[in-house]
Tab-separated table of C-alpha atoms in Angstrom:
chain	number	residue	atom	x	y	z
A	11	UNK	CA	-1.197	13.206	-20.036
A	12	UNK	CA	0.529	16.589	-19.443
A	13	UNK	CA	4.063	17.787	-18.684
A	14	UNK	CA	5.536	14.312	-18.473
A	15	UNK	CA	2.730	12.860	-16.283
A	16	UNK	CA	0.181	10.130	-16.854
A	17	UNK	CA	-2.385	8.909	-14.323
A	18	UNK	CA	-3.340	5.250	-14.120
A	19	UNK	CA	-4.102	2.422	-11.693
A	20	UNK	CA	-1.210	0.203	-10.678
A	21	UNK	CA	-0.864	-2.979	-8.623
A	22	UNK	CA	0.339	-2.062	-5.134
A	23	UNK	CA	2.821	-4.942	-5.011
A	24	UNK	CA	4.414	-3.873	-8.307
A	25	UNK	CA	5.670	-0.572	-6.870
A	26	UNK	CA	9.289	-0.561	-5.734
A	27	UNK	CA	9.990	1.666	-2.739
A	28	UNK	CA	13.804	1.592	-2.890
A	29	UNK	CA	15.912	3.644	-0.480
A	30	UNK	CA	13.860	6.160	1.530
A	31	UNK	CA	15.392	8.615	3.957
A	32	UNK	CA	12.200	8.978	5.975
A	33	UNK	CA	11.952	5.830	8.077
A	34	UNK	CA	9.468	6.976	10.684
A	35	UNK	CA	6.071	7.557	9.059
A	36	UNK	CA	4.448	8.420	12.378
A	37	UNK	CA	0.923	7.300	13.255
A	38	UNK	CA	-0.783	6.074	10.066
A	39	UNK	CA	-4.186	5.396	11.668
A	40	UNK	CA	-5.612	8.854	10.953
A	41	UNK	CA	-4.361	8.774	7.358
A	42	UNK	CA	-5.759	5.258	6.875
A	43	UNK	CA	-9.142	6.390	8.214
A	44	UNK	CA	-9.164	9.367	5.840
A	45	UNK	CA	-8.206	7.282	2.797
A	46	UNK	CA	-10.707	4.585	3.721
A	47	UNK	CA	-13.491	7.170	4.013
A	48	UNK	CA	-12.651	9.580	1.183
A	49	UNK	CA	-10.381	7.558	-1.052
A	50	UNK	CA	-6.903	8.559	-2.197
A	51	UNK	CA	-7.352	12.253	-2.978
A	52	UNK	CA	-3.795	12.692	-4.264
A	53	UNK	CA	-2.151	9.841	-6.193
A	54	UNK	CA	1.386	8.823	-5.372
A	55	UNK	CA	4.139	9.535	-7.920
A	56	UNK	CA	6.298	6.823	-9.456
A	57	UNK	CA	8.895	6.636	-12.226
A	58	UNK	CA	8.200	4.650	-15.414
A	59	UNK	CA	10.057	1.647	-13.950
A	60	UNK	CA	7.729	1.613	-10.914
A	61	UNK	CA	10.057	3.270	-8.380
A	62	UNK	CA	8.247	5.350	-5.761
A	63	UNK	CA	9.174	9.038	-5.955
A	64	UNK	CA	6.591	10.838	-3.779
A	65	UNK	CA	3.891	9.615	-1.403
A	66	UNK	CA	5.607	7.085	0.848
A	67	UNK	CA	3.180	7.651	3.770
A	68	UNK	CA	0.149	7.324	1.473
A	69	UNK	CA	1.645	4.162	-0.021
A	70	UNK	CA	2.282	2.715	3.456
A	71	UNK	CA	-1.299	3.538	4.494
A	72	UNK	CA	-2.742	1.874	1.389
A	73	UNK	CA	-0.709	-1.273	2.065
A	74	UNK	CA	-1.942	-1.244	5.658
A	75	UNK	CA	-5.519	-1.030	4.351
A	76	UNK	CA	-4.882	-4.057	2.141
A	77	UNK	CA	-5.552	-2.364	-1.198
A	78	UNK	CA	-4.525	-4.336	-4.274
A	79	UNK	CA	-4.338	-1.390	-6.702
A	80	UNK	CA	-3.606	2.306	-6.305
A	81	UNK	CA	-3.878	5.387	-8.497
A	82	UNK	CA	-0.470	6.724	-9.474
A	83	UNK	CA	1.106	9.560	-11.378
A	84	UNK	CA	3.868	8.319	-13.662
A	85	UNK	CA	6.551	10.994	-13.923
A	86	UNK	CA	9.082	10.469	-16.692
A	87	UNK	CA	11.328	13.460	-15.992
A	88	UNK	CA	12.940	12.160	-12.790
A	89	UNK	CA	15.568	9.576	-13.583
A	90	UNK	CA	18.807	10.115	-11.675
A	91	UNK	CA	19.426	9.263	-8.039
A	92	UNK	CA	20.034	12.950	-7.329
A	93	UNK	CA	16.687	13.967	-8.841
A	94	UNK	CA	14.853	11.257	-6.868
A	95	UNK	CA	16.515	12.302	-3.602
A	96	UNK	CA	15.644	15.952	-4.228
A	97	UNK	CA	12.060	14.988	-5.069
A	98	UNK	CA	11.711	13.165	-1.741
A	99	UNK	CA	13.205	16.159	0.062
A	100	UNK	CA	10.800	18.557	-1.682
A	101	UNK	CA	7.805	16.419	-0.745
A	102	UNK	CA	8.814	16.282	2.913
A	103	UNK	CA	9.402	20.029	3.246
A	104	UNK	CA	5.655	20.370	2.738
A	105	UNK	CA	4.796	17.777	5.394
A	106	UNK	CA	6.222	16.285	8.579
A	107	UNK	CA	9.796	17.588	9.058
A	108	UNK	CA	12.708	15.179	9.071
A	109	UNK	CA	14.106	13.922	12.354
A	110	UNK	CA	17.816	14.707	12.875
A	111	UNK	CA	18.855	11.202	11.805
A	112	UNK	CA	16.586	11.210	8.729
A	113	UNK	CA	17.941	14.621	7.722
A	114	UNK	CA	21.522	13.395	8.175
A	115	UNK	CA	20.978	10.291	6.031
A	116	UNK	CA	19.391	12.374	3.268
A	117	UNK	CA	22.201	14.929	3.589
A	118	UNK	CA	24.851	12.200	3.305
A	119	UNK	CA	23.213	10.738	0.206
A	120	UNK	CA	22.709	14.152	-1.408
A	121	UNK	CA	26.332	15.095	-0.681
A	122	UNK	CA	27.512	11.903	-2.371
A	123	UNK	CA	25.216	12.475	-5.349
A	124	UNK	CA	26.302	16.104	-5.705
A	125	UNK	CA	29.928	14.935	-5.725
A	126	UNK	CA	29.142	12.388	-8.440
A	127	UNK	CA	27.213	15.014	-10.402
A	128	UNK	CA	30.125	17.461	-10.144
A	129	UNK	CA	32.531	14.772	-11.370
A	130	UNK	CA	30.291	14.049	-14.379
A	131	UNK	CA	30.033	17.758	-15.183
A	132	UNK	CA	33.810	18.074	-14.980
A	133	UNK	CA	34.253	15.200	-17.431
A	134	UNK	CA	31.753	16.808	-19.807
A	135	UNK	CA	33.430	20.226	-19.702
A	136	UNK	CA	36.865	18.646	-20.165
A	137	UNK	CA	35.568	16.755	-23.197
A	138	UNK	CA	33.845	19.876	-24.584
A	139	UNK	CA	37.034	21.916	-24.205
A	140	UNK	CA	39.245	19.293	-25.785
A	141	UNK	CA	40.770	18.326	-22.458
A	142	UNK	CA	41.344	21.845	-21.105
A	143	UNK	CA	39.825	21.739	-17.664
A	144	UNK	CA	37.102	24.280	-17.039
A	145	UNK	CA	37.139	26.166	-20.385
A	146	UNK	CA	33.377	25.840	-20.744
A	147	UNK	CA	32.522	25.422	-17.073
A	148	UNK	CA	29.322	27.217	-16.152
A	149	UNK	CA	28.207	27.839	-19.732
A	150	UNK	CA	25.622	26.358	-22.057
A	151	UNK	CA	23.671	23.272	-20.973
A	152	UNK	CA	26.462	21.992	-18.723
A	153	UNK	CA	26.958	24.596	-15.965
A	154	UNK	CA	29.784	23.922	-13.550
A	155	UNK	CA	29.096	22.853	-9.965
A	156	UNK	CA	28.007	25.619	-7.610
A	157	UNK	CA	29.716	25.489	-4.247
A	158	UNK	CA	30.941	22.652	-2.114
A	159	UNK	CA	28.871	19.478	-2.048
A	160	UNK	CA	28.373	19.746	1.724
A	161	UNK	CA	26.946	23.248	1.397
A	162	UNK	CA	24.734	22.222	-1.522
A	163	UNK	CA	23.377	19.187	0.321
A	164	UNK	CA	22.666	21.190	3.479
A	165	UNK	CA	20.854	23.889	1.516
A	166	UNK	CA	18.809	21.301	-0.343
A	167	UNK	CA	17.244	20.056	2.892
A	168	UNK	CA	16.822	23.538	4.330
A	169	UNK	CA	19.646	23.406	6.882
A	170	UNK	CA	21.537	26.573	7.743
A	171	UNK	CA	24.845	24.743	8.198
A	172	UNK	CA	26.279	21.368	7.316
A	173	UNK	CA	28.221	21.013	10.585
A	174	UNK	CA	25.337	19.660	12.655
A	175	UNK	CA	24.429	17.254	9.859
A	176	UNK	CA	28.053	16.084	9.684
A	177	UNK	CA	28.001	15.487	13.444
A	178	UNK	CA	24.897	13.292	13.189
A	179	UNK	CA	26.290	11.495	10.140
A	180	UNK	CA	29.511	10.756	12.022
A	181	UNK	CA	27.564	9.167	14.875
A	182	UNK	CA	25.552	7.162	12.332
A	183	UNK	CA	28.758	5.798	10.811
A	184	UNK	CA	29.865	4.622	14.247
A	185	UNK	CA	26.512	2.951	14.860
A	186	UNK	CA	26.471	1.283	11.428
A	187	UNK	CA	30.093	0.080	11.381
A	188	UNK	CA	30.455	-3.543	12.571
A	189	UNK	CA	34.084	-2.764	13.474
A	190	UNK	CA	33.005	-0.257	16.134
A	191	UNK	CA	33.524	-1.689	19.650
A	192	UNK	CA	30.224	-3.021	20.978
A	193	UNK	CA	29.987	-0.668	23.964
A	194	UNK	CA	30.797	2.393	21.851
A	195	UNK	CA	28.325	1.268	19.224
A	196	UNK	CA	25.661	1.056	21.922
A	197	UNK	CA	26.405	4.636	22.997
A	198	UNK	CA	26.064	5.815	19.386
A	199	UNK	CA	22.726	4.020	18.899
A	200	UNK	CA	21.395	5.389	22.194
A	201	UNK	CA	22.400	8.975	21.430
A	202	UNK	CA	20.945	8.812	17.902
A	203	UNK	CA	17.611	7.762	19.376
A	204	UNK	CA	17.818	10.628	21.875
A	205	UNK	CA	18.514	13.094	19.047
A	206	UNK	CA	15.292	12.066	17.321
A	207	UNK	CA	13.277	12.085	20.545
A	208	UNK	CA	14.458	15.530	21.664
A	209	UNK	CA	15.157	17.092	18.283
A	210	UNK	CA	18.526	18.288	19.627
A	211	UNK	CA	21.975	17.198	18.499
A	212	UNK	CA	24.888	19.030	20.135
A	213	UNK	CA	24.865	17.532	23.638
A	214	UNK	CA	24.364	13.997	22.347
A	215	UNK	CA	27.170	14.434	19.809
A	216	UNK	CA	29.507	15.567	22.609
A	217	UNK	CA	28.582	12.473	24.625
A	218	UNK	CA	29.562	10.247	21.702
A	219	UNK	CA	32.737	12.247	21.068
A	220	UNK	CA	33.768	11.746	24.697
A	221	UNK	CA	32.941	8.030	24.448
A	222	UNK	CA	35.187	7.703	21.380
A	223	UNK	CA	38.114	9.302	23.225
A	224	UNK	CA	37.620	7.286	26.426
A	225	UNK	CA	37.350	4.063	24.411
A	226	UNK	CA	40.688	4.817	22.773
A	227	UNK	CA	42.175	5.706	26.162
A	228	UNK	CA	40.995	2.342	27.462
A	229	UNK	CA	42.751	0.577	24.607
A	230	UNK	CA	45.962	2.509	25.271
A	231	UNK	CA	45.838	1.725	28.993
A	232	UNK	CA	45.415	-2.005	28.328
A	233	UNK	CA	47.797	-2.352	25.374
A	234	UNK	CA	50.911	-4.222	26.489
A	235	UNK	CA	52.756	-3.046	23.376
A	236	UNK	CA	52.527	0.577	24.518
A	237	UNK	CA	55.174	2.102	26.764
A	238	UNK	CA	54.692	2.293	30.520
A	239	UNK	CA	54.345	6.090	30.305
A	240	UNK	CA	51.542	5.828	27.751
A	241	UNK	CA	49.645	3.197	29.745
A	242	UNK	CA	49.975	5.167	32.976
A	243	UNK	CA	48.907	8.451	31.364
A	244	UNK	CA	45.863	6.776	29.800
A	245	UNK	CA	44.942	5.063	33.079
A	246	UNK	CA	45.187	8.299	35.074
A	247	UNK	CA	43.039	10.087	32.536
A	248	UNK	CA	40.336	7.424	32.639
A	249	UNK	CA	40.106	7.576	36.432
A	250	UNK	CA	39.778	11.351	36.331
A	251	UNK	CA	37.175	11.376	33.544
A	252	UNK	CA	34.776	9.248	35.588
A	253	UNK	CA	34.169	12.291	37.803
A	254	UNK	CA	33.281	14.634	34.905
A	255	UNK	CA	29.559	14.765	34.164
A	256	UNK	CA	28.753	17.660	31.799
A	257	UNK	CA	29.009	16.533	28.131
A	258	UNK	CA	30.945	19.616	26.971
A	259	UNK	CA	33.498	19.358	29.792
A	260	UNK	CA	33.787	15.593	29.386
A	261	UNK	CA	34.370	15.815	25.632
A	262	UNK	CA	36.998	18.530	26.069
A	263	UNK	CA	38.779	16.726	28.910
A	264	UNK	CA	38.717	13.425	27.010
A	265	UNK	CA	40.245	15.013	23.896
A	266	UNK	CA	43.008	16.641	25.950
A	267	UNK	CA	43.698	13.437	27.881
A	268	UNK	CA	43.939	11.406	24.686
A	269	UNK	CA	46.355	13.954	23.219
A	270	UNK	CA	48.552	13.728	26.334
A	271	UNK	CA	48.555	9.940	26.256
A	272	UNK	CA	49.562	9.902	22.585
A	273	UNK	CA	52.204	12.560	23.240
A	274	UNK	CA	53.759	10.229	25.804
A	275	UNK	CA	54.654	7.938	22.896
A	276	UNK	CA	57.163	10.484	21.638
A	277	UNK	CA	59.024	10.743	24.939
A	278	UNK	CA	62.576	9.463	24.670
A	279	UNK	CA	63.402	6.559	26.998
A	280	UNK	CA	65.728	7.539	29.858
A	281	UNK	CA	69.404	7.160	29.019
A	282	UNK	CA	70.185	6.133	32.587
A	283	UNK	CA	68.573	3.692	35.033
A	284	UNK	CA	65.253	4.692	36.597
A	285	UNK	CA	66.576	4.113	40.123
A	286	UNK	CA	67.098	7.153	42.376
A	287	UNK	CA	70.880	6.760	41.948
A	288	UNK	CA	70.473	7.421	38.195
A	289	UNK	CA	67.953	10.238	38.585
A	290	UNK	CA	68.373	13.072	36.093
A	291	UNK	CA	66.519	16.328	35.441
A	292	UNK	CA	64.525	15.927	32.186
A	293	UNK	CA	66.095	17.705	29.221
A	294	UNK	CA	62.925	18.121	27.176
A	295	UNK	CA	60.279	19.370	29.626
A	296	UNK	CA	56.754	19.513	28.181
A	297	UNK	CA	54.598	22.179	29.892
A	298	UNK	CA	51.110	21.202	31.098
A	299	UNK	CA	48.115	23.414	31.844
A	300	UNK	CA	45.911	23.935	34.887
A	301	UNK	CA	43.589	21.047	33.997
A	302	UNK	CA	46.496	18.590	33.964
A	303	UNK	CA	47.766	19.957	37.297
A	304	UNK	CA	44.359	19.548	38.941
A	305	UNK	CA	44.124	16.035	37.507
A	306	UNK	CA	47.545	15.159	38.978
A	307	UNK	CA	46.783	16.342	42.515
A	308	UNK	CA	43.347	14.723	42.334
A	309	UNK	CA	44.883	11.387	41.380
A	310	UNK	CA	47.452	11.505	44.211
A	311	UNK	CA	45.165	13.046	46.842
A	312	UNK	CA	45.480	11.412	50.299
A	313	UNK	CA	48.398	9.289	49.097
A	314	UNK	CA	49.875	9.347	52.632
A	315	UNK	CA	46.949	7.331	53.980
A	316	UNK	CA	48.010	4.357	51.884
A	317	UNK	CA	51.490	3.910	53.394
A	318	UNK	CA	52.978	3.161	56.837
A	319	UNK	CA	55.556	5.912	57.594
A	320	UNK	CA	57.527	3.607	59.881
A	321	UNK	CA	57.762	0.947	57.208
A	322	UNK	CA	58.754	3.450	54.507
A	323	UNK	CA	61.295	5.219	56.739
A	324	UNK	CA	63.089	1.977	57.539
A	325	UNK	CA	63.059	0.721	53.952
A	326	UNK	CA	64.271	3.729	51.931
A	327	UNK	CA	67.911	3.867	50.883
A	328	UNK	CA	69.919	7.107	51.313
A	329	UNK	CA	69.477	7.849	47.601
A	330	UNK	CA	65.742	7.288	47.861
A	331	UNK	CA	65.600	9.577	50.917
A	332	UNK	CA	67.443	12.205	48.894
A	333	UNK	CA	64.908	11.878	46.098
A	334	UNK	CA	61.961	12.082	48.498
A	335	UNK	CA	63.377	15.130	50.307
A	336	UNK	CA	64.006	16.851	46.991
A	337	UNK	CA	60.424	16.086	45.935
A	338	UNK	CA	59.104	17.676	49.157
A	339	UNK	CA	61.398	20.716	48.837
A	340	UNK	CA	60.498	21.324	45.203
A	341	UNK	CA	56.797	20.888	45.930
A	342	UNK	CA	57.036	23.407	48.795
A	343	UNK	CA	58.892	25.911	46.601
A	344	UNK	CA	56.319	25.469	43.841
A	345	UNK	CA	53.492	25.950	46.328
A	346	UNK	CA	55.055	29.128	47.796
A	347	UNK	CA	55.492	30.684	44.349
A	348	UNK	CA	51.956	29.769	43.317
A	349	UNK	CA	50.573	31.147	46.597
A	350	UNK	CA	52.385	34.468	46.146
A	351	UNK	CA	50.953	34.749	42.645
A	352	UNK	CA	47.481	34.070	44.003
A	353	UNK	CA	47.925	36.858	46.597
A	354	UNK	CA	49.140	39.283	43.931
A	355	UNK	CA	46.123	38.619	41.733
A	356	UNK	CA	43.630	38.835	44.610
């Protein structure tokens, strides 16, 4: 026995694996062949209560070989969940790197444990100072927490930034939440698998982000309790988004479209009838950008092919003709001004 360790043989079935962040052990055949030929050169490490700390792949290989007992190191100095999570992380930095989803799950757990640890330290320092928060923080055997839990957790697994890990963790929450709509949940599961296969995150995260926005737009478009303006805005946006392919552009367009649809909720209902006779210039005009303009003309492109001019001409009332003529005149004036600006900038 030395430095809190003792080596002994232990029944394989008596070892409790518990929560492990590495879920893909890779191909165990080569490791099984090596252990079968040479024996277990490095024992696994467990806590006194039989919880596996280090050596999950070796333990899995031994179980696959059908061993009944296994040599173990018993380590008594690792007791808290935070220490066990850090021990697993330390072991894996020396071996096969984590996949993006494994890293995110470990990051999420470490972040939670760091937050709990910081809360415990705060209670201790408050008690030590007689209730005065922070008087002894960072001193003695109870140093105060260093940095934000997200930063600490990211550093612990060797990540340069927590943002990518937060992105993966957010997709994991969607995939794990039974309340997530089935189609959206399928997108999240698919993109998580692609992250692990390719080792890349950003593009797949954007795909999920766009799917979240389009799912919400779909709900707005179909919700009978929403106003007509909201439903129409959401419907127009959905039709336009089908033509956008690049993940970055789709995510950006979906976010903007969702914001416009929600903004339509705040529009005041017209104080006069919506017939041409009661037509009024809007008082509160909300400006839109180029993307919204392009979306509008794309949605109404070739509208004249869908109507019979003779039928429309005979059916419109004088007030409706006045509205239509004004629409044409204003559109022409807008076009002329825009065209002159284009010439000036050319």
